[in-house]
PDB file of C-alpha atoms in Angstrom:
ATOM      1  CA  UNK A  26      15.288 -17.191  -8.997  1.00  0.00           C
ATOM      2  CA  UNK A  27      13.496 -14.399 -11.142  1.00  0.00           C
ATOM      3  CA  UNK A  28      12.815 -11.182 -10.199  1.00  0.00           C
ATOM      4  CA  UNK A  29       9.522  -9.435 -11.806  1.00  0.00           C
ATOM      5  CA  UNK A  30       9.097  -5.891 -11.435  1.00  0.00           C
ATOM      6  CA  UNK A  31       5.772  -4.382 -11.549  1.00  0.00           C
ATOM      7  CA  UNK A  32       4.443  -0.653 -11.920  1.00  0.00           C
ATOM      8  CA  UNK A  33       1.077  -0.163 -13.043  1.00  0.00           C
ATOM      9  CA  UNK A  34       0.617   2.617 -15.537  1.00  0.00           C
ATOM     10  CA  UNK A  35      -2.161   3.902 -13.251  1.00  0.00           C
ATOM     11  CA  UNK A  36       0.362   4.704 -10.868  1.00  0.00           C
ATOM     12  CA  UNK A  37       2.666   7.263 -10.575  1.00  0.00           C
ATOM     13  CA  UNK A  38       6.277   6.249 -11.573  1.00  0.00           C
ATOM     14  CA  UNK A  39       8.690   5.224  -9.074  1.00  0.00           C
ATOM     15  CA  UNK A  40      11.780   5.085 -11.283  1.00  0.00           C
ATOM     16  CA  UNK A  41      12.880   8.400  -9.882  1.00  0.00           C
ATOM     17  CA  UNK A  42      12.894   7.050  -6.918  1.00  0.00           C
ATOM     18  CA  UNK A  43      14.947   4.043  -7.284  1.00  0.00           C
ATOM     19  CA  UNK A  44      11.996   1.750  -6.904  1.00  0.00           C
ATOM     20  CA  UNK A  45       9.370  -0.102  -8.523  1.00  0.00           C
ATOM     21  CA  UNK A  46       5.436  -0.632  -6.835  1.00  0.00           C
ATOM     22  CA  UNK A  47       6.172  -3.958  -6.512  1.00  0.00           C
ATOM     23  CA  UNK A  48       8.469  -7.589  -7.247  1.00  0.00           C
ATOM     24  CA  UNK A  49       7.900 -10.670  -7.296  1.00  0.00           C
ATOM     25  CA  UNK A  50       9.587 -13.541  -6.938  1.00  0.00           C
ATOM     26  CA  UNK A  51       8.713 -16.009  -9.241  1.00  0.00           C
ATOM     27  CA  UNK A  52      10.423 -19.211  -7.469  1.00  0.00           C
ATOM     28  CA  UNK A  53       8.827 -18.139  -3.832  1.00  0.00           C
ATOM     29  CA  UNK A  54       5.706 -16.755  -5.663  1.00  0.00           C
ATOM     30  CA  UNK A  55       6.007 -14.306  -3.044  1.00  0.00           C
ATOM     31  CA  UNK A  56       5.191 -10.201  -4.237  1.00  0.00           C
ATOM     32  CA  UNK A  57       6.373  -7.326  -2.270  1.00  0.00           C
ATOM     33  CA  UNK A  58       4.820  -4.388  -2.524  1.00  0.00           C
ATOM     34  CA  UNK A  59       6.432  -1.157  -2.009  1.00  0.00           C
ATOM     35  CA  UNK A  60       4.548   1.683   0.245  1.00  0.00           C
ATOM     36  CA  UNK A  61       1.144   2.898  -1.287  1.00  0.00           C
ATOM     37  CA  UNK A  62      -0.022   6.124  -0.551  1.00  0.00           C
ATOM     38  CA  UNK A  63      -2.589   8.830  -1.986  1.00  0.00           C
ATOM     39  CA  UNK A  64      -0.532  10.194  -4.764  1.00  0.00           C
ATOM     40  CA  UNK A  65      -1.912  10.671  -8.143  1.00  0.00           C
ATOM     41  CA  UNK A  66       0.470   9.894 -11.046  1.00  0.00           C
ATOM     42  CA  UNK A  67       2.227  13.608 -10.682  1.00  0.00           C
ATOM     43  CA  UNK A  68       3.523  12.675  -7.200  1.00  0.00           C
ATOM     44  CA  UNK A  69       0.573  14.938  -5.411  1.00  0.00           C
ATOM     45  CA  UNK A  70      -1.889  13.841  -2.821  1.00  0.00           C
ATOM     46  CA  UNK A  71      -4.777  13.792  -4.325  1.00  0.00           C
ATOM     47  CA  UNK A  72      -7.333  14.126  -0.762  1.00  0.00           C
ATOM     48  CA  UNK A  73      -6.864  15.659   2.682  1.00  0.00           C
ATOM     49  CA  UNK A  74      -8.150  13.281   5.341  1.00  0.00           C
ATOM     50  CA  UNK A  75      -6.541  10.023   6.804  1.00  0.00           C
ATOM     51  CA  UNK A  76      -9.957   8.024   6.161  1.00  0.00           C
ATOM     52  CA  UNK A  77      -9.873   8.836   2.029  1.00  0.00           C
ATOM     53  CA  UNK A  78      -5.809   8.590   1.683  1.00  0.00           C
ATOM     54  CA  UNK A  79      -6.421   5.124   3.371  1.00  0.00           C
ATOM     55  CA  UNK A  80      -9.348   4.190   0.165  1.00  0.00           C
ATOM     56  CA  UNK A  81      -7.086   5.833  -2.152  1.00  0.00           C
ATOM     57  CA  UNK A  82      -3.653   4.123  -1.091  1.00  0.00           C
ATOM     58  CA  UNK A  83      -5.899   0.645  -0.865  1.00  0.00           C
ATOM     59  CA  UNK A  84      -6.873   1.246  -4.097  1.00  0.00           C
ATOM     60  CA  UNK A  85      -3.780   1.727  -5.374  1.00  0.00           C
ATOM     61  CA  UNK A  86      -2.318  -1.020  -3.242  1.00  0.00           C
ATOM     62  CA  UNK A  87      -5.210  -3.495  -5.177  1.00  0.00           C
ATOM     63  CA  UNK A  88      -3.841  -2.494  -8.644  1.00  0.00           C
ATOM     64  CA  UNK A  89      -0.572  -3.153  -7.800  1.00  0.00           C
ATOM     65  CA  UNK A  90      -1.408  -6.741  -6.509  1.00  0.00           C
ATOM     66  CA  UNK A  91      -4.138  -7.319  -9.923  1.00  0.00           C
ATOM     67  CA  UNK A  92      -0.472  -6.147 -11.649  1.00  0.00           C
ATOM     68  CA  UNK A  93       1.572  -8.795 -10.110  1.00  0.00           C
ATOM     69  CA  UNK A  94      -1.347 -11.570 -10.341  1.00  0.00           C
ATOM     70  CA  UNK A  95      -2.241 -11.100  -6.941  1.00  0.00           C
ATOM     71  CA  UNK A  96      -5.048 -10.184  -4.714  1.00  0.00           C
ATOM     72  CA  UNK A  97      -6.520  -9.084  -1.523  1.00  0.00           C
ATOM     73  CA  UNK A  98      -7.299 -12.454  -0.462  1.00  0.00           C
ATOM     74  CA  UNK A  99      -3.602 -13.466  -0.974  1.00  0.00           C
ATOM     75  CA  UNK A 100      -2.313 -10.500   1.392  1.00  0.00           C
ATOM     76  CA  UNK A 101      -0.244 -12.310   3.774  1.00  0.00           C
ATOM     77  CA  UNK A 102       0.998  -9.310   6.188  1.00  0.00           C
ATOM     78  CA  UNK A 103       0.417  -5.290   5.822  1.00  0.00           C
ATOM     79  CA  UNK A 104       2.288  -2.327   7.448  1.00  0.00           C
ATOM     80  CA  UNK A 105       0.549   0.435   7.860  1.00  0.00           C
ATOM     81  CA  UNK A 106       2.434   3.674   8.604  1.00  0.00           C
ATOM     82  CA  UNK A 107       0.305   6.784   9.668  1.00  0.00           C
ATOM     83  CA  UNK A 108       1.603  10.099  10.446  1.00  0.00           C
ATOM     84  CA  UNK A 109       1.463  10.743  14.560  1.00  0.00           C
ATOM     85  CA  UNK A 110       0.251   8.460  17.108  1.00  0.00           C
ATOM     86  CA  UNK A 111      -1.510   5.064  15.387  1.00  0.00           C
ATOM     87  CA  UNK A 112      -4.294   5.070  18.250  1.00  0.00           C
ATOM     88  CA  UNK A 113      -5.450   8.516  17.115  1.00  0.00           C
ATOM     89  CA  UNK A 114      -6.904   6.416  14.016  1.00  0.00           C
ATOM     90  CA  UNK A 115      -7.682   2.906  14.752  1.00  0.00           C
ATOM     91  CA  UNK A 116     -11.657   3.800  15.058  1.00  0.00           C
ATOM     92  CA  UNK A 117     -11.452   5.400  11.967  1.00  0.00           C
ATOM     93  CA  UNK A 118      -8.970   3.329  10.039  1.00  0.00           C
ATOM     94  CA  UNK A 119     -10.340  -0.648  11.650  1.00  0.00           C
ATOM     95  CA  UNK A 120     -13.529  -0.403   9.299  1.00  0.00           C
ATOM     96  CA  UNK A 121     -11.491   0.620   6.432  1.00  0.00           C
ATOM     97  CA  UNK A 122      -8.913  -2.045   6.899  1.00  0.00           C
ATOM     98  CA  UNK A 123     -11.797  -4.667   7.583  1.00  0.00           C
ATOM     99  CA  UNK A 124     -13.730  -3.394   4.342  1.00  0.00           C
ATOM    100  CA  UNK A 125     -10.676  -4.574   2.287  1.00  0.00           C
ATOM    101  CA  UNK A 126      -9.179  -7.566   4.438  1.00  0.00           C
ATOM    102  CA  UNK A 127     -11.839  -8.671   6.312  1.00  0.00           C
ATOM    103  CA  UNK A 128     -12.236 -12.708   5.709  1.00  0.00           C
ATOM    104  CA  UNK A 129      -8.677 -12.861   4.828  1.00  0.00           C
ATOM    105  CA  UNK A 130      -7.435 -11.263   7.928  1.00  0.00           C
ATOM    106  CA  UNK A 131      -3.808 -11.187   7.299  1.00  0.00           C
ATOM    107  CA  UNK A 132      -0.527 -10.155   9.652  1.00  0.00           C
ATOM    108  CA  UNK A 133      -1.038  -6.359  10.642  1.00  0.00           C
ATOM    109  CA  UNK A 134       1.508  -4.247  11.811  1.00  0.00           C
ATOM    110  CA  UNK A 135       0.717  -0.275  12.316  1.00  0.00           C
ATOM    111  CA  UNK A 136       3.057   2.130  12.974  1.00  0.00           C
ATOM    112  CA  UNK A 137       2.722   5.917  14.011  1.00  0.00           C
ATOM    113  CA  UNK A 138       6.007   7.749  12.102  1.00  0.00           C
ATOM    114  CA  UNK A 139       7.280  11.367  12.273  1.00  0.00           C
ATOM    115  CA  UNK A 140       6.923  11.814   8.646  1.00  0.00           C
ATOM    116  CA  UNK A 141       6.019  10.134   5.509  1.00  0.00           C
ATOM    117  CA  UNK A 142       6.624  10.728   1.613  1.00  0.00           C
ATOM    118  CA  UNK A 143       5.582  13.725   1.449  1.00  0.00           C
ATOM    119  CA  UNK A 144       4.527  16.334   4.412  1.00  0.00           C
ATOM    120  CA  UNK A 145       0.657  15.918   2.988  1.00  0.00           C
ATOM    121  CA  UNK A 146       1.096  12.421   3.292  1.00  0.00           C
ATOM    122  CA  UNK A 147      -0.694  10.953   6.224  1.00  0.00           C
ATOM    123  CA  UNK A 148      -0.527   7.118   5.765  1.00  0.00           C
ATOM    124  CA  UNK A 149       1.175   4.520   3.539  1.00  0.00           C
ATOM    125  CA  UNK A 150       0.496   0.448   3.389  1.00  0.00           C
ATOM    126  CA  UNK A 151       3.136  -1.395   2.070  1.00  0.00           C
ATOM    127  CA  UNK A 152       2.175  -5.793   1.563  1.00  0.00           C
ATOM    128  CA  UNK A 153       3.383  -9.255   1.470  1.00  0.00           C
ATOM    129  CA  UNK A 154       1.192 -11.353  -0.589  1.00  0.00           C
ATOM    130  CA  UNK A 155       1.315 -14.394  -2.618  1.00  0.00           C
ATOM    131  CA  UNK A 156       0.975 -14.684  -6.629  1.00  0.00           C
ATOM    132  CA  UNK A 157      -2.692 -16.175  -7.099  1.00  0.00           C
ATOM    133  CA  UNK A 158      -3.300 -19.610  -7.303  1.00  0.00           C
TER     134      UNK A 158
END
């Protein structure tokens, strides 16, 4: 088994933090992807609302998966953490989520947490996909 570690240089850089935006495992063809949020590559949130974190951490989550030879289409589960309660945000987060994911549908889990990465920090998707056919 190899392990491939993958961090966009559009990202910011995990290293301080022990971690890496993604791996993949080359003999499952399976790529994990770490918890994207709204940080630009100086560790800062870069917008104030739930609705643009979500587009900015889904961005961010989409270059890591281009990185690793993935893509949207290949996501096979997502957890999505938002600061507070999770039904405070489905109507505004279920378009969002459908924009990016919506003919693949895969595994959703969503999770309403006391605090994120930072205290600005208002959601974070983290993904199981699949290496590209």
């Amino acid at each position: 088994m190899r392990i491939k570690q993958i961090n966009p240089a559009a990202l910011y850089d995990g290293a301080p933090f022990g971690m890496s935006q993604a791996t993949v495992d080359s003999g499952s063809g399976l790529v994990f992807v770490s918890g994207q949020v709204d940080w630009d590559t100086n560790y800062q949130v870069k917008h104030g609302g739930i609705a643009e974190q979500a587009e900015s951490a889904l961005q961010n989550l989409l270059t890591v998966l281009d990185a690793a030879g993935s893509s949207a289409a290949n996501v096979l589960q997502l957890r999505v953490y938002v600061r507070g309660e999770l039904g405070d945000y489905m109507e505004i987060l279920a378009p969002i989520m459908s924009k990016y994911f919506g003919a693949s549908r895969p595994a959703l889990t969503g999770i309403g947490v006391a605090s994120l990465a930072s205290p600005q920090t208002l959601i974070e998707i983290e993904a199981l996909a699949r290496v590209c056919d």
